[in-house]
Amino acid sequence: MDTLSILLMGFISIVVVNNLVFTKFLGICPYLGVSGRIDMAFGMGLAVTFVVTLSGTLTWLIDHLLLIGTSLEVTRYICFILVIAGAVQLVEMYLRKFFPSLYESFGIFLPLITTNCAILGLCLLISLEGINSLLEAVVLSFGAGIGFTMAICIMAGIRENLDLADVPDCLKGAPITLITAGLLAMAFMGFAGMIR
Amino acid sequence: MTNSNAKTSRYGQTLLAGLWRENPVFRLLLGMCPTLAVTAAVKPALTMGCCVIFVLLCSNIIVSLMRNLLKPHLRILMFTLTIATFVTIADLFLKAFVPRMSEMLGPYVPLIIVNCIIICRAEACASKNPMLVSVIDALSMGVGFTVTLCFLAGIRELLSTGKIFEAQLMPDAFVPWAAMSMPVGAFITLGLMLGLVNIVAGKKA
């Protein structure tokens, strides 16, 4: 019961309280790039969730079984980025084979998941905070993915309506998206302190 | 003579491009994550800018030297590995000599690996040009990024505390805007700055 409640708290914390996009500024690039349409945003969110869960788990295993034991921590960043690149390659091949239309519509943004700061950022956070159990690492990475999906879908929903609004010329596109994200971040600040 | 003139002017153009015409943050919208995350105060922003200049310079030199050996499908992987090596060096350097700053920046130093500016410059400039042009390009982009970062950080620090570098600049009657040092301030300041840049650029064109 105790472990279960810790896991649940960790999950809720990373999804809403410490949402990667709104409080840690991770994953802003795809956030601005793909949040135009809600179906694409959802697909992107799922792809990121998959990659982040896989790479979060693998990097925890590599970090604890290989690097810390042999004092090769210096190579940590290089190992992490290799794992992430491999995981993205896997998703890319899978999508091209089974969902060609989705693959086409992502275009350049799919390989760019490799350089999505949310994924590397989460792996680093797990290693910085010294998470000790594999289960906790898996739950945290899955929660981070869900949090990202939620953030990008909320944004896509707002942006679809924003197209109809009368925005000043100079603020069209990225600026108004950033301001909207700021207001959303303010709303998410309401969750702060809910869970420590 | 004309040939060398043309060359010099090309170098000059590359040098100036990063500062305004192709400013990485304002015009190309690259490297947004660190821009938003470390600009709560000027000092971390400056440290971050210096790290980015170092990594950009080294990786541009290496990529430019090995540009003829690269295979297209392994390109991005090679770029990332080169960058990761130099980021590790920068991170260890910070940890050894300015541990407090390194703690403050936290995961954002290793996150330079996935900073789009560096990969973009490796791909768009260093993998096609000889070393000298790549070095100038790296310096120009790096300085452009650092100046932008410090500018944003200056605005946010001034409004959230009334001070810059511990020097009181605002009158005593000024009430600090706490929200400016939080995520809200980061997003909204950058959004408004982009709008302002759009107005200025639109007038010039």
JSON list of C-alpha atoms in Angstrom, two decimals, chain A:
[
{"chain": "A", "resi": 1, "resn": "MET", "atom": "CA", "xyz": [0.00, 0.00, 0.00]},
{"chain": "A", "resi": 2, "resn": "ASP", "atom": "CA", "xyz": [2.81, 2.37, 0.90]},
{"chain": "A", "resi": 3, "resn": "THR", "atom": "CA", "xyz": [4.70, 1.82, -2.36]},
{"chain": "A", "resi": 4, "resn": "LEU", "atom": "CA", "xyz": [1.46, 2.17, -4.26]},
{"chain": "A", "resi": 5, "resn": "SER", "atom": "CA", "xyz": [0.67, 5.55, -2.75]},
{"chain": "A", "resi": 6, "resn": "ILE", "atom": "CA", "xyz": [4.22, 6.79, -3.40]},
{"chain": "A", "resi": 7, "resn": "LEU", "atom": "CA", "xyz": [3.89, 5.73, -7.04]},
{"chain": "A", "resi": 8, "resn": "LEU", "atom": "CA", "xyz": [0.48, 7.38, -7.36]},
{"chain": "A", "resi": 9, "resn": "MET", "atom": "CA", "xyz": [1.74, 10.61, -5.81]},
{"chain": "A", "resi": 10, "resn": "GLY", "atom": "CA", "xyz": [4.78, 10.62, -8.10]},
{"chain": "A", "resi": 11, "resn": "PHE", "atom": "CA", "xyz": [2.53, 10.10, -11.11]},
{"chain": "A", "resi": 12, "resn": "ILE", "atom": "CA", "xyz": [0.12, 12.92, -10.25]},
{"chain": "A", "resi": 13, "resn": "SER", "atom": "CA", "xyz": [3.02, 15.17, -9.34]},
{"chain": "A", "resi": 14, "resn": "ILE", "atom": "CA", "xyz": [4.77, 14.80, -12.68]},
{"chain": "A", "resi": 15, "resn": "VAL", "atom": "CA", "xyz": [1.52, 15.08, -14.68]},
{"chain": "A", "resi": 16, "resn": "VAL", "atom": "CA", "xyz": [0.02, 18.22, -13.17]},
{"chain": "A", "resi": 17, "resn": "VAL", "atom": "CA", "xyz": [2.11, 19.74, -10.37]},
{"chain": "A", "resi": 18, "resn": "ASN", "atom": "CA", "xyz": [5.54, 19.58, -12.01]},
{"chain": "A", "resi": 19, "resn": "ASN", "atom": "CA", "xyz": [4.33, 19.42, -15.60]},
{"chain": "A", "resi": 20, "resn": "LEU", "atom": "CA", "xyz": [7.43, 19.41, -17.81]},
{"chain": "A", "resi": 21, "resn": "VAL", "atom": "CA", "xyz": [6.12, 21.97, -20.29]},
{"chain": "A", "resi": 22, "resn": "PHE", "atom": "CA", "xyz": [4.67, 24.52, -17.90]},
{"chain": "A", "resi": 23, "resn": "THR", "atom": "CA", "xyz": [7.09, 24.45, -14.97]},
{"chain": "A", "resi": 24, "resn": "LYS", "atom": "CA", "xyz": [10.37, 23.12, -16.40]},
{"chain": "A", "resi": 25, "resn": "PHE", "atom": "CA", "xyz": [10.13, 24.63, -19.92]},
{"chain": "A", "resi": 26, "resn": "LEU", "atom": "CA", "xyz": [11.03, 21.30, -21.51]},
{"chain": "A", "resi": 27, "resn": "GLY", "atom": "CA", "xyz": [9.81, 20.36, -24.96]},
{"chain": "A", "resi": 28, "resn": "ILE", "atom": "CA", "xyz": [8.89, 23.83, -26.10]},
{"chain": "A", "resi": 29, "resn": "CYS", "atom": "CA", "xyz": [10.03, 23.34, -29.72]},
{"chain": "A", "resi": 30, "resn": "PRO", "atom": "CA", "xyz": [7.55, 20.61, -30.75]},
{"chain": "A", "resi": 31, "resn": "TYR", "atom": "CA", "xyz": [5.07, 22.34, -28.46]},
{"chain": "A", "resi": 32, "resn": "LEU", "atom": "CA", "xyz": [5.18, 25.42, -30.71]},
{"chain": "A", "resi": 33, "resn": "GLY", "atom": "CA", "xyz": [5.61, 23.46, -33.92]},
{"chain": "A", "resi": 34, "resn": "VAL", "atom": "CA", "xyz": [3.02, 20.68, -33.83]},
{"chain": "A", "resi": 35, "resn": "SER", "atom": "CA", "xyz": [0.27, 22.17, -31.67]},
{"chain": "A", "resi": 36, "resn": "GLY", "atom": "CA", "xyz": [-1.65, 23.51, -34.71]},
{"chain": "A", "resi": 37, "resn": "ARG", "atom": "CA", "xyz": [-4.12, 20.66, -35.09]},
{"chain": "A", "resi": 38, "resn": "ILE", "atom": "CA", "xyz": [-5.52, 18.52, -32.33]},
{"chain": "A", "resi": 39, "resn": "ASP", "atom": "CA", "xyz": [-5.21, 15.10, -34.04]},
{"chain": "A", "resi": 40, "resn": "MET", "atom": "CA", "xyz": [-1.55, 15.69, -34.88]},
{"chain": "A", "resi": 41, "resn": "ALA", "atom": "CA", "xyz": [-0.90, 16.99, -31.39]},
{"chain": "A", "resi": 42, "resn": "PHE", "atom": "CA", "xyz": [-2.40, 13.82, -29.92]},
{"chain": "A", "resi": 43, "resn": "GLY", "atom": "CA", "xyz": [-0.33, 11.58, -32.21]},
{"chain": "A", "resi": 44, "resn": "MET", "atom": "CA", "xyz": [2.80, 13.50, -31.32]},
{"chain": "A", "resi": 45, "resn": "GLY", "atom": "CA", "xyz": [1.96, 13.22, -27.62]},
{"chain": "A", "resi": 46, "resn": "LEU", "atom": "CA", "xyz": [1.58, 9.45, -27.90]},
{"chain": "A", "resi": 47, "resn": "ALA", "atom": "CA", "xyz": [4.86, 9.09, -29.80]},
{"chain": "A", "resi": 48, "resn": "VAL", "atom": "CA", "xyz": [6.64, 11.16, -27.16]},
{"chain": "A", "resi": 49, "resn": "THR", "atom": "CA", "xyz": [4.98, 9.15, -24.36]},
{"chain": "A", "resi": 50, "resn": "PHE", "atom": "CA", "xyz": [6.23, 5.93, -25.88]},
{"chain": "A", "resi": 51, "resn": "VAL", "atom": "CA", "xyz": [9.77, 7.19, -26.43]},
{"chain": "A", "resi": 52, "resn": "VAL", "atom": "CA", "xyz": [9.99, 8.79, -23.01]},
{"chain": "A", "resi": 53, "resn": "THR", "atom": "CA", "xyz": [8.78, 5.66, -21.18]},
{"chain": "A", "resi": 54, "resn": "LEU", "atom": "CA", "xyz": [11.19, 3.45, -23.09]},
{"chain": "A", "resi": 55, "resn": "SER", "atom": "CA", "xyz": [14.20, 5.72, -22.77]},
{"chain": "A", "resi": 56, "resn": "GLY", "atom": "CA", "xyz": [13.47, 6.67, -19.14]},
{"chain": "A", "resi": 57, "resn": "THR", "atom": "CA", "xyz": [13.45, 2.98, -18.20]},
{"chain": "A", "resi": 58, "resn": "LEU", "atom": "CA", "xyz": [16.49, 2.06, -20.27]},
{"chain": "A", "resi": 59, "resn": "THR", "atom": "CA", "xyz": [18.59, 5.00, -19.09]},
{"chain": "A", "resi": 60, "resn": "TRP", "atom": "CA", "xyz": [17.77, 4.16, -15.45]},
{"chain": "A", "resi": 61, "resn": "LEU", "atom": "CA", "xyz": [18.90, 0.58, -16.04]},
{"chain": "A", "resi": 62, "resn": "ILE", "atom": "CA", "xyz": [22.08, 1.63, -17.84]},
{"chain": "A", "resi": 63, "resn": "ASP", "atom": "CA", "xyz": [22.85, 4.27, -15.24]},
{"chain": "A", "resi": 64, "resn": "HIS", "atom": "CA", "xyz": [22.46, 1.93, -12.28]},
{"chain": "A", "resi": 65, "resn": "LEU", "atom": "CA", "xyz": [23.72, -1.36, -13.68]},
{"chain": "A", "resi": 66, "resn": "LEU", "atom": "CA", "xyz": [26.58, -0.16, -15.87]},
{"chain": "A", "resi": 67, "resn": "LEU", "atom": "CA", "xyz": [27.74, 3.39, -15.22]},
{"chain": "A", "resi": 68, "resn": "ILE", "atom": "CA", "xyz": [27.61, 3.76, -11.43]},
{"chain": "A", "resi": 69, "resn": "GLY", "atom": "CA", "xyz": [29.15, 0.34, -10.84]},
{"chain": "A", "resi": 70, "resn": "THR", "atom": "CA", "xyz": [32.12, 1.00, -13.09]},
{"chain": "A", "resi": 71, "resn": "SER", "atom": "CA", "xyz": [32.53, 4.73, -12.31]},
{"chain": "A", "resi": 72, "resn": "LEU", "atom": "CA", "xyz": [31.97, 5.65, -15.94]},
{"chain": "A", "resi": 73, "resn": "GLU", "atom": "CA", "xyz": [29.55, 8.44, -15.02]},
{"chain": "A", "resi": 74, "resn": "VAL", "atom": "CA", "xyz": [31.50, 10.81, -17.27]},
{"chain": "A", "resi": 75, "resn": "THR", "atom": "CA", "xyz": [29.97, 9.14, -20.29]},
{"chain": "A", "resi": 76, "resn": "ARG", "atom": "CA", "xyz": [26.44, 9.46, -18.91]},
{"chain": "A", "resi": 77, "resn": "TYR", "atom": "CA", "xyz": [25.20, 12.14, -21.33]},
{"chain": "A", "resi": 78, "resn": "ILE", "atom": "CA", "xyz": [26.60, 10.33, -24.36]},
{"chain": "A", "resi": 79, "resn": "CYS", "atom": "CA", "xyz": [24.92, 7.05, -23.32]},
{"chain": "A", "resi": 80, "resn": "PHE", "atom": "CA", "xyz": [21.60, 8.79, -22.67]},
{"chain": "A", "resi": 81, "resn": "ILE", "atom": "CA", "xyz": [21.51, 10.49, -26.05]},
{"chain": "A", "resi": 82, "resn": "LEU", "atom": "CA", "xyz": [22.37, 7.24, -27.82]},
{"chain": "A", "resi": 83, "resn": "VAL", "atom": "CA", "xyz": [19.53, 5.40, -26.09]},
{"chain": "A", "resi": 84, "resn": "ILE", "atom": "CA", "xyz": [17.08, 8.15, -27.01]},
{"chain": "A", "resi": 85, "resn": "ALA", "atom": "CA", "xyz": [18.21, 8.24, -30.64]},
{"chain": "A", "resi": 86, "resn": "GLY", "atom": "CA", "xyz": [17.75, 4.48, -30.82]},
{"chain": "A", "resi": 87, "resn": "ALA", "atom": "CA", "xyz": [14.26, 4.61, -29.32]},
{"chain": "A", "resi": 88, "resn": "VAL", "atom": "CA", "xyz": [13.20, 7.33, -31.77]},
{"chain": "A", "resi": 89, "resn": "GLN", "atom": "CA", "xyz": [14.53, 5.27, -34.68]},
{"chain": "A", "resi": 90, "resn": "LEU", "atom": "CA", "xyz": [12.34, 2.39, -33.49]},
{"chain": "A", "resi": 91, "resn": "VAL", "atom": "CA", "xyz": [9.21, 4.56, -33.37]},
{"chain": "A", "resi": 92, "resn": "GLU", "atom": "CA", "xyz": [10.01, 5.99, -36.79]},
{"chain": "A", "resi": 93, "resn": "MET", "atom": "CA", "xyz": [10.31, 2.55, -38.39]},
{"chain": "A", "resi": 94, "resn": "TYR", "atom": "CA", "xyz": [7.13, 1.34, -36.69]},
{"chain": "A", "resi": 95, "resn": "LEU", "atom": "CA", "xyz": [5.10, 4.34, -37.83]},
{"chain": "A", "resi": 96, "resn": "ARG", "atom": "CA", "xyz": [6.40, 4.17, -41.41]},
{"chain": "A", "resi": 97, "resn": "LYS", "atom": "CA", "xyz": [5.34, 0.54, -41.63]},
{"chain": "A", "resi": 98, "resn": "PHE", "atom": "CA", "xyz": [1.95, 0.65, -39.91]},
{"chain": "A", "resi": 99, "resn": "PHE", "atom": "CA", "xyz": [0.69, 4.26, -40.04]},
{"chain": "A", "resi": 100, "resn": "PRO", "atom": "CA", "xyz": [2.14, 5.76, -43.24]},
{"chain": "A", "resi": 101, "resn": "SER", "atom": "CA", "xyz": [-0.33, 8.69, -43.30]},
{"chain": "A", "resi": 102, "resn": "LEU", "atom": "CA", "xyz": [0.57, 9.75, -39.77]},
{"chain": "A", "resi": 103, "resn": "TYR", "atom": "CA", "xyz": [4.23, 9.31, -40.67]},
{"chain": "A", "resi": 104, "resn": "GLU", "atom": "CA", "xyz": [3.82, 11.65, -43.66]},
{"chain": "A", "resi": 105, "resn": "SER", "atom": "CA", "xyz": [2.05, 14.37, -41.67]},
{"chain": "A", "resi": 106, "resn": "PHE", "atom": "CA", "xyz": [4.74, 14.47, -38.94]},
{"chain": "A", "resi": 107, "resn": "GLY", "atom": "CA", "xyz": [7.49, 15.05, -41.49]},
{"chain": "A", "resi": 108, "resn": "ILE", "atom": "CA", "xyz": [10.60, 16.54, -39.93]},
{"chain": "A", "resi": 109, "resn": "PHE", "atom": "CA", "xyz": [9.15, 16.60, -36.42]},
{"chain": "A", "resi": 110, "resn": "LEU", "atom": "CA", "xyz": [9.45, 12.84, -35.98]},
{"chain": "A", "resi": 111, "resn": "PRO", "atom": "CA", "xyz": [13.27, 12.56, -36.08]},
{"chain": "A", "resi": 112, "resn": "LEU", "atom": "CA", "xyz": [13.33, 15.78, -34.09]},
{"chain": "A", "resi": 113, "resn": "ILE", "atom": "CA", "xyz": [11.85, 13.90, -31.10]},
{"chain": "A", "resi": 114, "resn": "THR", "atom": "CA", "xyz": [15.49, 12.89, -30.53]},
{"chain": "A", "resi": 115, "resn": "THR", "atom": "CA", "xyz": [16.28, 16.49, -29.76]},
{"chain": "A", "resi": 116, "resn": "ASN", "atom": "CA", "xyz": [13.11, 16.99, -27.72]},
{"chain": "A", "resi": 117, "resn": "CYS", "atom": "CA", "xyz": [14.37, 18.41, -24.45]},
{"chain": "A", "resi": 118, "resn": "ALA", "atom": "CA", "xyz": [11.48, 16.78, -22.56]},
{"chain": "A", "resi": 119, "resn": "ILE", "atom": "CA", "xyz": [12.94, 13.31, -23.06]},
{"chain": "A", "resi": 120, "resn": "LEU", "atom": "CA", "xyz": [16.58, 13.97, -22.21]},
{"chain": "A", "resi": 121, "resn": "GLY", "atom": "CA", "xyz": [15.40, 16.35, -19.49]},
{"chain": "A", "resi": 122, "resn": "LEU", "atom": "CA", "xyz": [13.35, 13.63, -17.83]},
{"chain": "A", "resi": 123, "resn": "CYS", "atom": "CA", "xyz": [16.20, 11.09, -17.96]},
{"chain": "A", "resi": 124, "resn": "LEU", "atom": "CA", "xyz": [18.47, 13.69, -16.35]},
{"chain": "A", "resi": 125, "resn": "LEU", "atom": "CA", "xyz": [15.89, 14.57, -13.71]},
{"chain": "A", "resi": 126, "resn": "ILE", "atom": "CA", "xyz": [15.54, 10.91, -12.76]},
{"chain": "A", "resi": 127, "resn": "SER", "atom": "CA", "xyz": [19.31, 10.59, -12.37]},
{"chain": "A", "resi": 128, "resn": "LEU", "atom": "CA", "xyz": [19.66, 13.96, -10.57]},
{"chain": "A", "resi": 129, "resn": "GLU", "atom": "CA", "xyz": [16.95, 13.24, -8.04]},
{"chain": "A", "resi": 130, "resn": "GLY", "atom": "CA", "xyz": [18.46, 9.85, -7.29]},
{"chain": "A", "resi": 131, "resn": "ILE", "atom": "CA", "xyz": [15.39, 7.72, -7.94]},
{"chain": "A", "resi": 132, "resn": "ASN", "atom": "CA", "xyz": [16.28, 4.33, -6.52]},
{"chain": "A", "resi": 133, "resn": "SER", "atom": "CA", "xyz": [13.64, 1.91, -7.71]},
{"chain": "A", "resi": 134, "resn": "LEU", "atom": "CA", "xyz": [13.04, 0.85, -11.27]},
{"chain": "A", "resi": 135, "resn": "LEU", "atom": "CA", "xyz": [9.27, 0.91, -10.80]},
{"chain": "A", "resi": 136, "resn": "GLU", "atom": "CA", "xyz": [9.34, 4.53, -9.71]},
{"chain": "A", "resi": 137, "resn": "ALA", "atom": "CA", "xyz": [11.47, 5.48, -12.72]},
{"chain": "A", "resi": 138, "resn": "VAL", "atom": "CA", "xyz": [9.02, 3.77, -15.09]},
{"chain": "A", "resi": 139, "resn": "VAL", "atom": "CA", "xyz": [6.00, 5.48, -13.52]},
{"chain": "A", "resi": 140, "resn": "LEU", "atom": "CA", "xyz": [7.71, 8.87, -13.58]},
{"chain": "A", "resi": 141, "resn": "SER", "atom": "CA", "xyz": [8.67, 8.60, -17.24]},
{"chain": "A", "resi": 142, "resn": "PHE", "atom": "CA", "xyz": [5.20, 7.42, -18.23]},
{"chain": "A", "resi": 143, "resn": "GLY", "atom": "CA", "xyz": [3.66, 10.28, -16.25]},
{"chain": "A", "resi": 144, "resn": "ALA", "atom": "CA", "xyz": [5.95, 12.78, -17.94]},
{"chain": "A", "resi": 145, "resn": "GLY", "atom": "CA", "xyz": [4.76, 11.55, -21.33]},
{"chain": "A", "resi": 146, "resn": "ILE", "atom": "CA", "xyz": [1.10, 11.83, -20.28]},
{"chain": "A", "resi": 147, "resn": "GLY", "atom": "CA", "xyz": [1.76, 15.33, -18.93]},
{"chain": "A", "resi": 148, "resn": "PHE", "atom": "CA", "xyz": [3.31, 16.38, -22.23]},
{"chain": "A", "resi": 149, "resn": "THR", "atom": "CA", "xyz": [0.40, 14.90, -24.21]},
{"chain": "A", "resi": 150, "resn": "MET", "atom": "CA", "xyz": [-2.07, 16.76, -22.02]},
{"chain": "A", "resi": 151, "resn": "ALA", "atom": "CA", "xyz": [-0.23, 20.06, -22.38]},
{"chain": "A", "resi": 152, "resn": "ILE", "atom": "CA", "xyz": [0.10, 19.81, -26.15]},
{"chain": "A", "resi": 153, "resn": "CYS", "atom": "CA", "xyz": [-3.56, 18.76, -26.59]},
{"chain": "A", "resi": 154, "resn": "ILE", "atom": "CA", "xyz": [-4.86, 21.66, -24.45]},
{"chain": "A", "resi": 155, "resn": "MET", "atom": "CA", "xyz": [-2.72, 24.01, -26.51]},
{"chain": "A", "resi": 156, "resn": "ALA", "atom": "CA", "xyz": [-3.89, 22.56, -29.83]},
{"chain": "A", "resi": 157, "resn": "GLY", "atom": "CA", "xyz": [-7.52, 22.96, -28.75]},
{"chain": "A", "resi": 158, "resn": "ILE", "atom": "CA", "xyz": [-6.93, 26.60, -27.89]},
{"chain": "A", "resi": 159, "resn": "ARG", "atom": "CA", "xyz": [-4.99, 27.27, -31.08]},
{"chain": "A", "resi": 160, "resn": "GLU", "atom": "CA", "xyz": [-7.73, 25.86, -33.29]},
{"chain": "A", "resi": 161, "resn": "ASN", "atom": "CA", "xyz": [-10.05, 28.51, -31.86]},
{"chain": "A", "resi": 162, "resn": "LEU", "atom": "CA", "xyz": [-7.34, 31.15, -31.89]},
{"chain": "A", "resi": 163, "resn": "ASP", "atom": "CA", "xyz": [-7.30, 30.98, -35.70]},
{"chain": "A", "resi": 164, "resn": "LEU", "atom": "CA", "xyz": [-10.76, 32.57, -35.69]},
{"chain": "A", "resi": 165, "resn": "ALA", "atom": "CA", "xyz": [-9.82, 35.30, -33.23]},
{"chain": "A", "resi": 166, "resn": "ASP", "atom": "CA", "xyz": [-8.69, 38.77, -34.21]},
{"chain": "A", "resi": 167, "resn": "VAL", "atom": "CA", "xyz": [-5.04, 38.79, -33.12]},
{"chain": "A", "resi": 168, "resn": "PRO", "atom": "CA", "xyz": [-2.84, 41.87, -33.82]},
{"chain": "A", "resi": 169, "resn": "ASP", "atom": "CA", "xyz": [-0.64, 41.27, -36.87]},
{"chain": "A", "resi": 170, "resn": "CYS", "atom": "CA", "xyz": [2.66, 41.44, -35.03]},
{"chain": "A", "resi": 171, "resn": "LEU", "atom": "CA", "xyz": [1.58, 38.79, -32.49]},
{"chain": "A", "resi": 172, "resn": "LYS", "atom": "CA", "xyz": [0.34, 36.22, -35.02]},
{"chain": "A", "resi": 173, "resn": "GLY", "atom": "CA", "xyz": [1.91, 32.76, -34.83]},
{"chain": "A", "resi": 174, "resn": "ALA", "atom": "CA", "xyz": [4.57, 32.04, -32.23]},
{"chain": "A", "resi": 175, "resn": "PRO", "atom": "CA", "xyz": [4.19, 35.16, -30.03]},
{"chain": "A", "resi": 176, "resn": "ILE", "atom": "CA", "xyz": [0.50, 34.63, -29.25]},
{"chain": "A", "resi": 177, "resn": "THR", "atom": "CA", "xyz": [1.17, 30.92, -28.67]},
{"chain": "A", "resi": 178, "resn": "LEU", "atom": "CA", "xyz": [3.82, 31.80, -26.10]},
{"chain": "A", "resi": 179, "resn": "ILE", "atom": "CA", "xyz": [1.51, 34.27, -24.36]},
{"chain": "A", "resi": 180, "resn": "THR", "atom": "CA", "xyz": [-1.26, 31.66, -24.27]},
{"chain": "A", "resi": 181, "resn": "ALA", "atom": "CA", "xyz": [1.24, 29.16, -22.83]},
{"chain": "A", "resi": 182, "resn": "GLY", "atom": "CA", "xyz": [2.09, 31.76, -20.19]},
{"chain": "A", "resi": 183, "resn": "LEU", "atom": "CA", "xyz": [-1.54, 32.06, -19.16]},
{"chain": "A", "resi": 184, "resn": "LEU", "atom": "CA", "xyz": [-1.84, 28.26, -19.06]},
{"chain": "A", "resi": 185, "resn": "ALA", "atom": "CA", "xyz": [1.30, 28.11, -16.91]},
{"chain": "A", "resi": 186, "resn": "MET", "atom": "CA", "xyz": [-0.36, 30.56, -14.54]},
{"chain": "A", "resi": 187, "resn": "ALA", "atom": "CA", "xyz": [-3.38, 28.25, -14.31]},
{"chain": "A", "resi": 188, "resn": "PHE", "atom": "CA", "xyz": [-1.11, 25.28, -13.61]},
{"chain": "A", "resi": 189, "resn": "MET", "atom": "CA", "xyz": [0.60, 27.27, -10.85]},
{"chain": "A", "resi": 190, "resn": "GLY", "atom": "CA", "xyz": [-2.61, 26.69, -8.92]},
{"chain": "A", "resi": 191, "resn": "PHE", "atom": "CA", "xyz": [-1.52, 23.07, -8.46]},
{"chain": "A", "resi": 192, "resn": "ALA", "atom": "CA", "xyz": [1.82, 24.05, -6.97]},
{"chain": "A", "resi": 193, "resn": "GLY", "atom": "CA", "xyz": [2.34, 22.85, -3.41]},
{"chain": "A", "resi": 194, "resn": "MET", "atom": "CA", "xyz": [-0.52, 20.35, -3.69]},
{"chain": "A", "resi": 195, "resn": "ILE", "atom": "CA", "xyz": [1.99, 17.46, -3.44]},
{"chain": "A", "resi": 196, "resn": "ARG", "atom": "CA", "xyz": [5.50, 17.76, -2.16]}
]
